[in-house]
Coordinates of C-alpha atoms and ligand atoms in Angstrom, one line a residue:
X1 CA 14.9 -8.0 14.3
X2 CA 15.8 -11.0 16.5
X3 CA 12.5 -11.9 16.9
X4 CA 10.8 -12.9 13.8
X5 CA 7.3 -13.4 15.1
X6 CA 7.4 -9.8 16.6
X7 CA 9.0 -8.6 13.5
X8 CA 6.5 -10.1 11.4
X9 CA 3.9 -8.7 13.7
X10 CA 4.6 -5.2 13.1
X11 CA 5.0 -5.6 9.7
X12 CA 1.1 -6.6 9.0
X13 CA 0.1 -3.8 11.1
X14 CA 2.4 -1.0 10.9
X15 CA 0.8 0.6 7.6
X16 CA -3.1 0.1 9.1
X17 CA -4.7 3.7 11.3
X18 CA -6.0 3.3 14.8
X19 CA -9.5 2.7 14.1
X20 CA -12.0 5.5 14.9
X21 CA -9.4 8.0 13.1
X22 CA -11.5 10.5 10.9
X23 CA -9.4 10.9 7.5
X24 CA -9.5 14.4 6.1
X25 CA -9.7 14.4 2.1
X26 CA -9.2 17.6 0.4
X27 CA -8.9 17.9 -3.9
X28 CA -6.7 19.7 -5.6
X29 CA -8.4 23.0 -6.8
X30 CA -8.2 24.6 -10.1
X31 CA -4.9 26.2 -11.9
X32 CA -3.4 23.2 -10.0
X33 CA -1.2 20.4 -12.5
X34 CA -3.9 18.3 -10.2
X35 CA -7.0 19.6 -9.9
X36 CA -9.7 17.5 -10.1
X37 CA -13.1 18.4 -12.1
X38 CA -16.2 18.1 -10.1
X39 CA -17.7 15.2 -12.1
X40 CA -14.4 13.1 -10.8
X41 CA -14.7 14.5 -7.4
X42 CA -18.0 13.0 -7.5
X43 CA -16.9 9.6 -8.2
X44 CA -14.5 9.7 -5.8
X45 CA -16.9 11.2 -3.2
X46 CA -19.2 8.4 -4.5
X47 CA -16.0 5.6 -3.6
X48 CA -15.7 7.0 -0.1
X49 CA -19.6 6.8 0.8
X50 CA -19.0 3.0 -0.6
X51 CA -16.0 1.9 2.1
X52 CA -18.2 3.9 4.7
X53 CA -21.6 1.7 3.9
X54 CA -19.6 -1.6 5.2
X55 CA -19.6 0.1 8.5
X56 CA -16.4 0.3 9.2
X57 CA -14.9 2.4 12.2
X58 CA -12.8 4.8 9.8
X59 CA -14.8 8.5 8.9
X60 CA -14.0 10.1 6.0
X61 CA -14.0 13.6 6.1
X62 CA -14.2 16.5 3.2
X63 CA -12.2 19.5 3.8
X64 CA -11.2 22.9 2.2
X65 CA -8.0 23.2 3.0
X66 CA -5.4 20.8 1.6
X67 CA -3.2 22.0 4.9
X68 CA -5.6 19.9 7.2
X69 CA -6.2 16.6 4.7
X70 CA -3.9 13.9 5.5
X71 CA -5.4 12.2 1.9
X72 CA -4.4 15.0 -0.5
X73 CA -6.0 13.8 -4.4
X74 CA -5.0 15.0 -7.8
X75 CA -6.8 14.0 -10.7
X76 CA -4.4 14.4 -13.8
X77 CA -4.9 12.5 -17.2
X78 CA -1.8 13.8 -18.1
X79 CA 0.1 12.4 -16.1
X80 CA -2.3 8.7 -16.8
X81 CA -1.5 7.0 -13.6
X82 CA -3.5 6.1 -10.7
X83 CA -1.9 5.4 -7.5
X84 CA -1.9 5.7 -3.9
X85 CA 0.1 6.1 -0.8
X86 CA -0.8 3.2 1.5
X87 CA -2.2 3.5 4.9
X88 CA -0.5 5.5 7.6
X89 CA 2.2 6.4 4.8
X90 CA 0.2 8.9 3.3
X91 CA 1.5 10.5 6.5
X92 CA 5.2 10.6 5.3
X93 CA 4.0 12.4 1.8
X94 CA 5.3 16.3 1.4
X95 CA 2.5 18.4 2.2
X96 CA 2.5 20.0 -1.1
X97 CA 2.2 17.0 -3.3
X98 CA -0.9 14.4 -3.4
X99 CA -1.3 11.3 -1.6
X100 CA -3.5 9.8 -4.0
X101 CA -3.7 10.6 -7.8
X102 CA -6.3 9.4 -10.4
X103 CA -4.9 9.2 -14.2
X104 CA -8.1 8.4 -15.8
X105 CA -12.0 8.9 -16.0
X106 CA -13.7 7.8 -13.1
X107 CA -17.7 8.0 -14.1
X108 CA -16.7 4.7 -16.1
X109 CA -17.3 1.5 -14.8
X110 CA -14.2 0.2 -14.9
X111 CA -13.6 3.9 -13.2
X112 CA -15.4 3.6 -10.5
X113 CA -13.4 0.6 -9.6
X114 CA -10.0 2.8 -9.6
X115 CA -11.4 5.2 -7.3
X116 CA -12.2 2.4 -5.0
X117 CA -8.8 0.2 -5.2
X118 CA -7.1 3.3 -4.6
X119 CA -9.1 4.5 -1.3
X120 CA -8.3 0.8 -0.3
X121 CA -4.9 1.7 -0.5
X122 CA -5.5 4.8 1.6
X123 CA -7.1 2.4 4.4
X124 CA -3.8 0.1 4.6
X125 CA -4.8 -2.3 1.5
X126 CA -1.8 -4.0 -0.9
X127 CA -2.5 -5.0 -4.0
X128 CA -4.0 -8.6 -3.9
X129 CA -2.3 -10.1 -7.3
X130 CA 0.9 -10.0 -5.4
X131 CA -0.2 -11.8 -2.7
X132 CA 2.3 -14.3 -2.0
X133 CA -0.1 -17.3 -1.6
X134 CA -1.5 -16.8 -5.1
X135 CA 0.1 -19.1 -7.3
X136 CA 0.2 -16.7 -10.0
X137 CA 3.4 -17.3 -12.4
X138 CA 3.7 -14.8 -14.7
X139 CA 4.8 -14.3 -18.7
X140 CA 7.3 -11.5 -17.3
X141 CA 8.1 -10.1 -20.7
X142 CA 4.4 -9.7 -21.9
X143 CA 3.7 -8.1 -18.3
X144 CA 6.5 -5.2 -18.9
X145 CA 5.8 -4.5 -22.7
X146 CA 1.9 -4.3 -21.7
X147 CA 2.5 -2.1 -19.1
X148 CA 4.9 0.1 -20.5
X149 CA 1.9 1.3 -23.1
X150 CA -0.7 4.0 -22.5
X151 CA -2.7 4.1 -19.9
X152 CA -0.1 3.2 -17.5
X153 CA 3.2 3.7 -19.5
X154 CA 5.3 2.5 -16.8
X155 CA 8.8 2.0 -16.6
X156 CA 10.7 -1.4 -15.6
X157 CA 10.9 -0.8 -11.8
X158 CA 6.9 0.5 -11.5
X159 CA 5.8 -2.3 -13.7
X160 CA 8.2 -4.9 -11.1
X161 CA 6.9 -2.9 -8.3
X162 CA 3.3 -2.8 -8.6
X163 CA 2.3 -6.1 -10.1
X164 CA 5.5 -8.7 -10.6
X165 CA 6.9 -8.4 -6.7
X166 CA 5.6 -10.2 -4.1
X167 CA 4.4 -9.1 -0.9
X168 CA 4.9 -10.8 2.5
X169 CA 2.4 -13.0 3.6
X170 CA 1.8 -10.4 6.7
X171 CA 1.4 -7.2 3.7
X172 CA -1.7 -9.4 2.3
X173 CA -5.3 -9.4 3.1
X174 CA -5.4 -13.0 3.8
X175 CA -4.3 -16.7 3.4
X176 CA -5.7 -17.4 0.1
X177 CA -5.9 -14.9 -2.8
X178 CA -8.8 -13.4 -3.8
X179 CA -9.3 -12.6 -7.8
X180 CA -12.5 -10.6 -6.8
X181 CA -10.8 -8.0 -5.0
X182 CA -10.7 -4.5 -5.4
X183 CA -7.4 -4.5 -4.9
X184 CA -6.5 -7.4 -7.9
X185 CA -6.2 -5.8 -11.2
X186 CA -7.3 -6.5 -14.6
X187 CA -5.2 -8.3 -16.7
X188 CA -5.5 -9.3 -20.7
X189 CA -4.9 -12.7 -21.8
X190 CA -1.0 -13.6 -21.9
X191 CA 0.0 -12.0 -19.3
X192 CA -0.5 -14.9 -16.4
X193 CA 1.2 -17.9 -17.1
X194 CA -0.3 -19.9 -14.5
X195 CA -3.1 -20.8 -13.4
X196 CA -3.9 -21.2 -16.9
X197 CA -7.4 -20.0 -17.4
X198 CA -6.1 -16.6 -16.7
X199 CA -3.5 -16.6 -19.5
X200 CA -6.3 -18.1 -21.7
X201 CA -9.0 -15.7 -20.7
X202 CA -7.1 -12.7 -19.0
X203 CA -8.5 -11.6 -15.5
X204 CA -11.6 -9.4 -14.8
X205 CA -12.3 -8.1 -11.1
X206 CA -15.5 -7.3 -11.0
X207 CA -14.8 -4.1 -9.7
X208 CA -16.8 -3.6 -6.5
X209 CA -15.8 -4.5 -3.0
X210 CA -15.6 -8.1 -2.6
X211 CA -16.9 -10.5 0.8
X212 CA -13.2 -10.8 1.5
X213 CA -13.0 -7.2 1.1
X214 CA -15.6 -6.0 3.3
X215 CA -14.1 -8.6 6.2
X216 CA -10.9 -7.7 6.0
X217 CA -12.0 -4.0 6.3
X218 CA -14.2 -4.9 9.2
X219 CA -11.4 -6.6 11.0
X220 CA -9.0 -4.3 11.2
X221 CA -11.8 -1.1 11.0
X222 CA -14.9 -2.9 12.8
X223 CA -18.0 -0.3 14.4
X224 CA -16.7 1.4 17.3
X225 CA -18.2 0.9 20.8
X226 CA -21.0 3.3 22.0
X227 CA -19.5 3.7 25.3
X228 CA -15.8 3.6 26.1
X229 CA -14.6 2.5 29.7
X230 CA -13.5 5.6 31.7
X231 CA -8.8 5.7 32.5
X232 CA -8.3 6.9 35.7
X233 CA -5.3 9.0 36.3
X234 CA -2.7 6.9 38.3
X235 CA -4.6 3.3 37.6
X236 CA -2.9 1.3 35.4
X237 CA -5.3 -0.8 33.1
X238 CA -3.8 -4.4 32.1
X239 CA -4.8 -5.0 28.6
X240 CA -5.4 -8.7 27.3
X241 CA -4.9 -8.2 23.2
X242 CA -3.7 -9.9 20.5
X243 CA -1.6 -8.9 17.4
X244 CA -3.7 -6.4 14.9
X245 CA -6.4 -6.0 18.3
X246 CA -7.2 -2.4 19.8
X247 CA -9.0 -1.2 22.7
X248 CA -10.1 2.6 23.4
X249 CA -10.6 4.5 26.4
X250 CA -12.2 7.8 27.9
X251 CA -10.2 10.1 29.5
X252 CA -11.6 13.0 31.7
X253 CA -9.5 15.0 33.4
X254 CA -10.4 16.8 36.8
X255 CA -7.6 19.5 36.5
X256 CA -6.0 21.0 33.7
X257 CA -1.9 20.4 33.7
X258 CA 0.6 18.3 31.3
X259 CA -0.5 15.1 31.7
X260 CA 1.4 11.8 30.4
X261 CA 0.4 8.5 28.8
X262 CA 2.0 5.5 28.7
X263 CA 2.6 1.5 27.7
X264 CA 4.8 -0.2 30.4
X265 CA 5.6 -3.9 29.5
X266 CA 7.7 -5.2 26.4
X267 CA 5.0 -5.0 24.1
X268 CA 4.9 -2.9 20.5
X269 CA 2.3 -0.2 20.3
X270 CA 0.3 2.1 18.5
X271 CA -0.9 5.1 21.2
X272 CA -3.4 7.7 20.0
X273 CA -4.7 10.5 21.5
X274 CA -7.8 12.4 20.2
X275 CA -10.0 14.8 21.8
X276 CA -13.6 14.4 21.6
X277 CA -14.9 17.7 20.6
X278 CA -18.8 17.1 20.2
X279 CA -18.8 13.8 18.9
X280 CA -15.9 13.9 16.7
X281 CA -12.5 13.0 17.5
X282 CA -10.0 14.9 16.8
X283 CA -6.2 13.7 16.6
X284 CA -3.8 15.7 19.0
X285 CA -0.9 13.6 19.0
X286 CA 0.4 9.4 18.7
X287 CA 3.4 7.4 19.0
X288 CA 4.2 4.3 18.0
X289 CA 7.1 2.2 19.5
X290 CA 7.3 -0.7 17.0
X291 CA 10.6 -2.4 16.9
X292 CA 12.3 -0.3 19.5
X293 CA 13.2 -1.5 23.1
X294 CA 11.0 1.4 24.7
X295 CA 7.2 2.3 25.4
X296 CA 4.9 4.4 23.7
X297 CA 4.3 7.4 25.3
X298 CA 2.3 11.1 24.5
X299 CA 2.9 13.9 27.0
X300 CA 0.2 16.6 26.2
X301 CA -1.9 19.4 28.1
X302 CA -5.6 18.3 28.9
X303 CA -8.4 20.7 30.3
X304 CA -10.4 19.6 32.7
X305 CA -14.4 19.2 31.8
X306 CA -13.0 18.2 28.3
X307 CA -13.3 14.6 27.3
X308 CA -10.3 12.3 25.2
X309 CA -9.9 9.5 24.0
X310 CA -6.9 7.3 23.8
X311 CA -6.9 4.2 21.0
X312 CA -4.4 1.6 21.6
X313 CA -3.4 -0.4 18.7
X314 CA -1.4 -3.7 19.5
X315 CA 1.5 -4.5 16.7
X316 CA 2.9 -6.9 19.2
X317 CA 2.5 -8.2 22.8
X318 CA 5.5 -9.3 24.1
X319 CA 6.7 -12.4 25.7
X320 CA 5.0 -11.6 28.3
X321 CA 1.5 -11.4 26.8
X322 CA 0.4 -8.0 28.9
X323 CA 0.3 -4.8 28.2
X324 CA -0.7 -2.1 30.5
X325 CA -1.8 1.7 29.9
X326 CA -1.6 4.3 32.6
X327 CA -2.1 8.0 32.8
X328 CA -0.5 10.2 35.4
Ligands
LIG401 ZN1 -3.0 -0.1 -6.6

């Protein structure tokens, strides 16, 4: 892309949900290669209620049916890895196959801080000891053979992957690295070269959501308004945001027909559309224009004495600075 500052705009947004979604977790059941035992379903359960006390705008909700979970999790020590999709890409995961798998026993301590790190993946986290700013130089060798043993028995390209590669500066949580995060692993002694107290005394997260944590999840998932400002059909709404910001609207239609939302302007969006059925929203469609010369836009039938909501995430606003949102 041309323009780097747009281009590096979309990128630290694009894997991050419209706050306010409601994420529908279902476990793999039993005679499944996945399925997950109660006691770990627990744990994980326990994780979820964790993310939720910071008070973030994200729900989390249980279902039955892995058909209607966009976080699909397998538990399988088999298998002995734990990993995630991040973010919106646990949209782009078959429908068959989990989103998120656990490889080891969660009731542990050290546990209990895998079935966090990996629900920070599922809210748009990256994994903070490849955070660019962090200074870490690694003994590469020592990292690959150490990796490549059980739990994790990894091959080359996971091992690069997941802990050698760096990420962008716009991928990371923030401008300095954190070794308290969830998202930092643990690491024995020998494995970081610099800074040297590491390679001396290896590195131990403590496991738990960390300040930097918690404000980063607040930031991009802070507590949603009581009471959202009313669209009316045909009245465009000029929107003042900046990069990462979104706004939310009402939308209460007084006939019921296909109706049409839309961006105008040059900006990059994230458009939303839930409907509000007693309280809970519920998505009905989205589209997201990042990177391409055109406007996010959802077409959809409404019904009048039904109430919507429309969440507008900004990736990037344009030269221009403005956005607008209409619906006609
Ligand atoms: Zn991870």
């Amino acid at each position: 892309m041309a323009d780097a500052r747009r281009a590096s705009a979309i990128l630290s947004t694009q894997s991050k949900w419209v706050n306010g979604t409601v994420l529908h977790y279902c476990f793999f059941g039993a005679g499944s290669h996945f399925s997950v035992p109660k006691i770990q379903a627990d744990a994980i359960r326990g994780a979820f209620a964790k993310w939720k006390a910071v008070k973030i705008g994200l729900e989390f909700q249980e279902v039955s049916q892995l058909s209607e979970a966009e976080v699909r999790i397998g538990y399988s020590t088999a298998d002995g890895s734990s990993a995630s999709a991040v973010g919106r890409d646990v949209l782009n995961v078959p429908l068959n196959e989990p989103t998120t798998v656990y490889g080891w026993d969660l009731t542990t301590s050290y546990g209990s801080g895998t079935a966090l790190h990996e629900l920070g993946h599922v809210i748009g986290m990256e994994h903070e000891h490849q955070n660019p700013f962090a200074g870490i130089k690694w003994h590469e060798q020592a990292v690959y053979d150490a990796l490549a043993k059980p739990p994790n028995n990894w091959d080359h390209d996971t091992t690069y992957h997941n802990i050698l590669e760096k990420l962008t500066p716009q991928q990371v949580q923030g401008s300095t690295w954190d070794p308290d995060s969830i998202m930092e692993y643990e690491f024995e002694p020998g494995l970081i070269d610099e800074p040297e107290q590491y390679d001396v005394h290896g590195l131990t997260p403590p496991g738990t959501l960390s300040p930097a944590d918690k404000q980063w999840a607040l930031k991009w998932y802070p507590p949603l308004q009581a009471a959202l400002m009313t669209l009316q059909p045909f009245q465009a709404v000029t929107l003042d945001l900046a990069a990462g910001e979104q706004l939310d609207f009402a939308i209460k239609p007084t006939s019921s027909r296909k109706y049409t939302i839309e961006t105008k302007g040059a900006s990059d969006t994230l458009l939303v559309l839930f409907e509000d059925i007693n309280g809970v929203p519920r998505y009905l469609s989205g589209d997201d224009d990042s990177g391409e010369n055109r406007n996010a836009r959802i077409t959809y039938k409404l019904f009048q004495g039904r109430t919507y909501i429309v969440r507008l995430r900004l990736y990037y606003p344009g030269l221009s600075g403005k956005t607008s949102l209409m619906y006609s």
